């Protein structure tokens, strides 16, 4: 049981902490092999592997929740499998079948069950699938061999002091991804491209950097490594863009917004429209919703204050609570989003 470990679950950071096992699967001679269980935290990798030189690498992220009713649940793993397959098509890696992906997620969680934090702590088990080219290549070509690994690590609750807002800063000097580039794929290269902007934003005292579209620098793109949504006139508005990573949290929130009777709009959002939102948030697996207090654009001397009192808005809070309740099995799972692992 989780209690044996005696970890300070509620105060865990979002860092790597070793667990007992990871699960692996190798692609070789044109096919995926058997699922293997490993207690080794390292791999031996060829010095000419395509992952190292040409960024042939992709990852996913989801969480396992220990619930009040004693079950352990995971949220929409088939969506992560489908997104990984889309990424694979994007950077020419072999697609891992959905059934294999989901089976491996369940295995990775169950094998490390003692690391799934207790319900009361608010902490979760973060599940990190990663897939990359392992065979040697010097010319720019896809690898012929790949390794897919899922490891898990317990992480603390995102909001330690309760659901709260943050300030963001528009990074006009940086682009995370190009309009027809890899922004729609969950590849490590997008994160490498964001490190400098992220550091710049943190050094200025902001929670995170905020991106405009790379082509026109006119429309809202992403909120660091999270999708953006705004709320106004009983409408949930989220950007439609070819350089945004399709967030499973955002997709779920759009459905819940509709269920709650809101209108949902997916369309380009010009920067000036920020002025008009009653509420706004960044969404992703890590926080579900991270409400936005203010977005600054120092280069053109503009400030968009979204939350006048610095508190999260009522619609964001309602959506947040509803999604969490589904993830924890406390609300009817009418869309069939949840898989019980145990
Ligand atoms: C992973 C990710 C998200 C969030 O996706 P979720 O499926 O909701 O966790 C958003 N933006 C970027 C760039 C990401 O990499």
Coordinates of C-alpha atoms and ligand atoms in Angstrom, one line a residue:
X1 CA 0.0 0.0 0.0
X2 CA 1.0 3.6 -0.6
X3 CA 1.2 4.3 3.1
X4 CA 4.2 2.0 3.5
X5 CA 6.4 4.4 1.6
X6 CA 5.9 7.2 4.1
X7 CA 6.4 9.9 1.5
X8 CA 5.2 13.4 2.1
X9 CA 2.7 13.0 -0.7
X10 CA 1.0 16.4 -0.5
X11 CA 4.4 18.2 -0.8
X12 CA 5.9 16.2 -3.7
X13 CA 7.2 18.4 -6.5
X14 CA 6.7 17.8 -10.2
X15 CA 10.0 16.0 -10.4
X16 CA 11.4 12.6 -11.1
X17 CA 11.3 10.1 -8.2
X18 CA 12.3 6.5 -8.8
X19 CA 9.6 3.8 -8.7
X20 CA 9.9 0.0 -8.9
X21 CA 9.3 -0.7 -12.6
X22 CA 8.9 0.6 -16.1
X23 CA 7.5 -1.2 -19.1
X24 CA 9.1 -1.3 -22.5
X25 CA 8.4 -2.5 -26.1
X26 CA 10.8 -2.6 -29.0
X27 CA 10.1 -2.1 -32.6
X28 CA 12.5 -4.1 -34.9
X29 CA 12.3 -5.8 -38.3
X30 CA 9.1 -4.0 -39.1
X31 CA 7.1 -5.0 -36.0
X32 CA 6.5 -4.4 -32.3
X33 CA 7.8 -7.0 -29.9
X34 CA 6.5 -8.3 -26.6
X35 CA 5.9 -6.0 -23.6
X36 CA 8.8 -6.2 -21.2
X37 CA 9.0 -5.2 -17.5
X38 CA 12.2 -3.6 -16.3
X39 CA 13.5 -2.3 -13.0
X40 CA 16.4 -0.6 -14.7
X41 CA 16.2 3.3 -14.9
X42 CA 18.7 3.6 -17.7
X43 CA 19.0 2.4 -21.3
X44 CA 22.0 1.7 -23.5
X45 CA 21.6 3.8 -26.6
X46 CA 23.6 3.8 -29.8
X47 CA 25.7 7.0 -30.2
X48 CA 24.2 7.6 -33.7
X49 CA 20.5 7.0 -32.6
X50 CA 18.1 9.3 -34.5
X51 CA 16.6 10.4 -31.2
X52 CA 19.8 12.1 -30.2
X53 CA 20.8 13.7 -33.5
X54 CA 17.5 14.5 -35.3
X55 CA 15.0 14.7 -32.5
X56 CA 13.1 11.6 -33.6
X57 CA 11.3 11.5 -30.2
X58 CA 7.8 11.8 -28.9
X59 CA 6.2 11.6 -25.5
X60 CA 2.8 11.6 -23.8
X61 CA 1.6 12.5 -20.3
X62 CA -1.4 11.3 -18.2
X63 CA -2.2 10.6 -14.6
X64 CA -3.5 7.7 -12.4
X65 CA -5.8 8.7 -9.6
X66 CA -6.4 6.8 -6.4
X67 CA -10.0 7.4 -5.7
X68 CA -12.3 7.7 -2.6
X69 CA -13.9 4.4 -3.6
X70 CA -10.6 2.5 -3.5
X71 CA -10.3 2.2 -7.3
X72 CA -7.4 3.5 -9.3
X73 CA -8.5 5.4 -12.4
X74 CA -6.9 6.7 -15.6
X75 CA -8.4 9.3 -17.8
X76 CA -8.9 8.8 -21.6
X77 CA -5.8 6.8 -22.3
X78 CA -7.1 5.9 -25.8
X79 CA -6.8 9.6 -26.6
X80 CA -3.2 9.7 -25.6
X81 CA -2.6 6.6 -27.8
X82 CA -4.3 8.3 -30.7
X83 CA -2.3 11.5 -30.3
X84 CA 0.9 9.5 -30.1
X85 CA -0.1 7.7 -33.3
X86 CA -0.6 11.1 -34.9
X87 CA 2.8 12.3 -33.7
X88 CA 4.3 9.1 -35.1
X89 CA 2.8 9.9 -38.5
X90 CA 4.2 13.4 -38.2
X91 CA 7.8 12.4 -37.6
X92 CA 7.9 9.0 -39.4
X93 CA 7.9 6.7 -36.4
X94 CA 6.0 3.4 -36.4
X95 CA 2.5 3.7 -34.7
X96 CA 2.0 1.8 -31.5
X97 CA -1.5 0.2 -31.5
X98 CA -4.0 1.7 -29.0
X99 CA -4.6 -1.7 -27.2
X100 CA -0.9 -2.1 -26.6
X101 CA -0.6 1.5 -25.4
X102 CA -3.4 1.1 -22.9
X103 CA -2.3 -2.3 -21.7
X104 CA 1.2 -0.9 -21.0
X105 CA -0.2 2.1 -19.1
X106 CA -2.3 -0.2 -16.9
X107 CA 0.7 -2.4 -16.4
X108 CA 3.0 0.5 -15.5
X109 CA 0.5 1.7 -12.9
X110 CA -0.3 -1.6 -11.4
X111 CA 3.3 -2.7 -11.1
X112 CA 4.0 0.5 -9.2
X113 CA 0.7 0.5 -7.2
X114 CA 2.5 1.4 -4.0
X115 CA 3.5 4.7 -5.6
X116 CA 0.0 5.8 -6.4
X117 CA -0.5 8.5 -3.8
X118 CA -3.4 8.2 -1.3
X119 CA -6.7 9.9 -2.2
X120 CA -6.6 12.4 0.7
X121 CA -3.2 13.8 -0.4
X122 CA -4.4 15.3 -3.7
X123 CA -1.3 13.9 -5.3
X124 CA -1.3 11.6 -8.3
X125 CA 0.8 9.2 -10.2
X126 CA 2.1 10.8 -13.4
X127 CA 2.5 8.4 -16.3
X128 CA 5.1 9.3 -18.9
X129 CA 5.2 7.3 -22.2
X130 CA 8.1 8.0 -24.4
X131 CA 9.0 6.7 -27.9
X132 CA 12.2 7.3 -29.9
X133 CA 14.4 6.1 -32.7
X134 CA 17.3 4.0 -31.4
X135 CA 19.1 2.7 -34.5
X136 CA 22.2 4.3 -36.0
X137 CA 21.7 6.8 -38.8
X138 CA 24.1 9.6 -39.9
X139 CA 22.1 10.8 -42.9
X140 CA 18.8 12.5 -42.1
X141 CA 16.4 9.5 -42.3
X142 CA 14.1 7.8 -39.9
X143 CA 15.5 5.0 -37.8
X144 CA 14.6 1.4 -38.4
X145 CA 14.4 0.5 -34.7
X146 CA 12.5 2.2 -31.9
X147 CA 12.0 1.9 -28.2
X148 CA 8.8 2.7 -26.4
X149 CA 9.0 3.1 -22.6
X150 CA 6.4 4.0 -20.0
X151 CA 7.6 5.1 -16.6
X152 CA 5.6 6.6 -13.7
X153 CA 6.5 8.9 -10.9
X154 CA 4.4 10.3 -8.1
X155 CA 3.7 14.1 -8.2
X156 CA 2.2 16.4 -5.7
X157 CA -1.1 18.3 -6.2
X158 CA -0.7 21.2 -8.7
X159 CA -2.5 23.7 -6.5
X160 CA -0.9 23.5 -3.0
X161 CA -2.7 26.6 -1.7
X162 CA -6.0 26.0 -3.5
X163 CA -7.2 26.8 -7.0
X164 CA -5.5 30.1 -7.9
X165 CA -4.7 32.5 -10.8
X166 CA -1.4 33.3 -12.5
X167 CA 0.1 36.0 -14.6
X168 CA 1.5 35.3 -18.1
X169 CA 3.7 37.3 -20.5
X170 CA 3.5 37.3 -24.3
X171 CA 6.9 36.2 -25.7
X172 CA 7.0 38.1 -29.0
X173 CA 10.7 37.3 -29.5
X174 CA 10.1 33.5 -29.5
X175 CA 8.0 31.0 -31.4
X176 CA 7.3 27.6 -30.0
X177 CA 6.4 26.1 -33.4
X178 CA 5.7 27.1 -36.9
X179 CA 2.2 27.1 -38.6
X180 CA 3.0 24.0 -40.7
X181 CA 5.7 22.7 -38.3
X182 CA 5.6 20.2 -35.4
X183 CA 3.4 22.2 -33.0
X184 CA 0.5 19.8 -33.4
X185 CA 2.8 16.9 -32.4
X186 CA 4.0 16.1 -28.9
X187 CA 7.7 16.0 -29.7
X188 CA 10.5 17.0 -27.4
X189 CA 11.9 19.5 -30.0
X190 CA 8.9 21.8 -29.3
X191 CA 10.0 21.9 -25.7
X192 CA 13.6 22.6 -26.5
X193 CA 12.3 25.5 -28.6
X194 CA 10.4 26.8 -25.6
X195 CA 13.1 26.7 -22.9
X196 CA 14.6 30.1 -23.5
X197 CA 11.2 31.9 -23.6
X198 CA 10.1 30.0 -20.5
X199 CA 13.3 31.1 -18.6
X200 CA 12.7 34.7 -19.8
X201 CA 9.2 34.7 -18.5
X202 CA 10.2 33.2 -15.1
X203 CA 13.1 35.7 -14.8
X204 CA 10.5 38.5 -15.2
X205 CA 8.4 37.0 -12.4
X206 CA 5.7 35.4 -14.6
X207 CA 4.2 32.0 -14.2
X208 CA 4.8 31.2 -17.8
X209 CA 5.3 32.5 -21.3
X210 CA 2.4 33.0 -23.7
X211 CA 2.7 32.5 -27.5
X212 CA 1.1 34.3 -30.4
X213 CA 0.8 32.7 -33.8
X214 CA 4.3 32.6 -35.5
X215 CA 3.2 33.9 -38.9
X216 CA 1.2 37.1 -38.1
X217 CA 1.9 37.6 -34.4
X218 CA -1.7 38.5 -34.1
X219 CA -3.6 35.5 -32.7
X220 CA -3.5 33.6 -29.4
X221 CA -1.6 30.3 -29.8
X222 CA -0.6 28.5 -26.6
X223 CA -0.1 29.3 -23.0
X224 CA 3.4 27.8 -22.5
X225 CA 2.8 24.1 -22.7
X226 CA -0.9 24.3 -22.2
X227 CA -3.9 25.3 -24.3
X228 CA -5.8 28.6 -23.8
X229 CA -9.5 29.1 -23.3
X230 CA -11.5 32.2 -22.6
X231 CA -15.0 32.6 -21.2
X232 CA -17.5 35.3 -22.2
X233 CA -21.2 35.7 -22.8
X234 CA -21.8 32.1 -21.7
X235 CA -19.3 30.9 -24.4
X236 CA -16.1 28.8 -24.1
X237 CA -13.7 30.1 -26.7
X238 CA -10.5 28.3 -27.6
X239 CA -8.0 29.0 -30.5
X240 CA -8.2 27.1 -33.8
X241 CA -4.6 27.0 -35.0
X242 CA -2.3 24.7 -36.9
X243 CA 0.5 25.1 -34.4
X244 CA -1.3 24.1 -31.2
X245 CA -1.0 20.7 -29.5
X246 CA -4.4 19.2 -29.3
X247 CA -4.9 19.0 -25.6
X248 CA -7.1 16.1 -24.3
X249 CA -8.0 18.3 -21.3
X250 CA -9.2 21.1 -23.6
X251 CA -11.2 18.6 -25.7
X252 CA -12.8 17.3 -22.5
X253 CA -13.5 20.8 -21.2
X254 CA -15.2 21.7 -24.5
X255 CA -17.5 18.8 -24.0
X256 CA -18.2 19.7 -20.4
X257 CA -18.8 23.3 -21.3
X258 CA -21.4 22.1 -23.8
X259 CA -22.9 19.8 -21.1
X260 CA -23.2 22.8 -18.8
X261 CA -25.1 24.7 -21.5
X262 CA -22.3 27.0 -22.7
X263 CA -21.7 27.6 -26.4
X264 CA -18.3 26.4 -27.6
X265 CA -16.3 28.3 -30.2
X266 CA -13.0 27.1 -31.8
X267 CA -11.6 29.9 -33.9
X268 CA -8.7 32.3 -34.3
X269 CA -8.6 34.6 -31.3
X270 CA -7.0 38.0 -32.0
X271 CA -4.8 39.3 -29.1
X272 CA -7.1 42.4 -28.5
X273 CA -10.0 40.1 -27.8
X274 CA -8.2 39.2 -24.5
X275 CA -9.7 42.5 -23.2
X276 CA -13.2 41.1 -23.5
X277 CA -12.9 37.8 -21.6
X278 CA -14.7 37.5 -18.3
X279 CA -12.4 34.5 -17.4
X280 CA -9.5 32.7 -19.0
X281 CA -7.4 29.7 -18.3
X282 CA -4.5 27.5 -19.4
X283 CA -5.5 23.8 -19.5
X284 CA -3.6 20.5 -19.6
X285 CA -3.1 17.3 -17.6
X286 CA -0.8 18.9 -15.0
X287 CA -3.2 21.4 -13.6
X288 CA -6.5 20.6 -15.5
X289 CA -7.2 24.4 -15.4
X290 CA -4.7 27.0 -14.3
X291 CA -6.8 30.2 -14.2
X292 CA -5.3 33.4 -15.7
X293 CA -5.3 36.7 -13.8
X294 CA -3.5 38.8 -16.3
X295 CA -1.6 38.6 -19.6
X296 CA 1.1 41.2 -20.3
X297 CA 2.6 42.2 -23.6
X298 CA 5.5 44.4 -22.5
X299 CA 6.8 44.9 -26.0
X300 CA 3.8 46.9 -27.1
X301 CA 3.1 48.1 -23.5
X302 CA -0.2 46.4 -23.1
X303 CA -1.7 44.6 -20.1
X304 CA -4.8 42.5 -20.3
X305 CA -6.3 42.1 -16.8
X306 CA -8.7 39.3 -16.9
X307 CA -9.5 38.7 -13.2
X308 CA -10.1 42.0 -11.5
X309 CA -9.9 40.6 -8.0
X310 CA -7.1 38.0 -8.9
X311 CA -9.5 35.1 -8.2
X312 CA -10.5 32.3 -10.5
X313 CA -13.9 32.9 -12.2
X314 CA -17.0 30.8 -11.5
X315 CA -17.2 29.0 -14.9
X316 CA -13.6 28.0 -14.7
X317 CA -14.1 26.7 -11.2
X318 CA -17.2 24.8 -12.2
X319 CA -15.5 23.2 -15.2
X320 CA -12.4 22.3 -13.1
X321 CA -14.5 20.7 -10.3
X322 CA -16.6 18.8 -12.8
X323 CA -13.6 17.3 -14.6
X324 CA -11.8 16.3 -11.4
X325 CA -15.0 14.7 -10.1
X326 CA -15.1 12.6 -13.3
X327 CA -11.4 11.7 -13.0
X328 CA -12.0 10.6 -9.4
X329 CA -15.1 8.6 -10.1
X330 CA -17.3 10.9 -8.0
X331 CA -19.5 12.0 -10.9
X332 CA -21.2 9.9 -13.5
X333 CA -18.8 9.2 -16.4
X334 CA -21.4 9.7 -19.1
X335 CA -18.9 10.1 -21.9
X336 CA -17.0 6.9 -21.0
X337 CA -13.7 8.7 -20.3
X338 CA -12.5 6.8 -17.4
X339 CA -10.7 3.4 -17.2
X340 CA -10.5 1.6 -13.9
X341 CA -7.1 0.1 -13.5
X342 CA -7.9 -1.6 -10.2
Ligands
LIG1 C1 0.8 18.1 -23.5 C2 0.6 19.5 -24.0 C3 -0.7 20.1 -23.7 C4 -1.7 19.6 -22.8 O1 -2.3 18.4 -23.3 P1 -3.2 17.5 -22.4 O2 -3.5 16.3 -23.2 O3 -4.4 18.2 -22.0 O4 -2.3 17.2 -21.2 C5 -0.8 21.4 -24.2 N1 0.1 22.0 -25.0 C6 1.3 21.4 -25.2 C7 2.4 22.1 -26.0 C8 1.6 20.1 -24.7 O5 2.7 19.5 -25.0

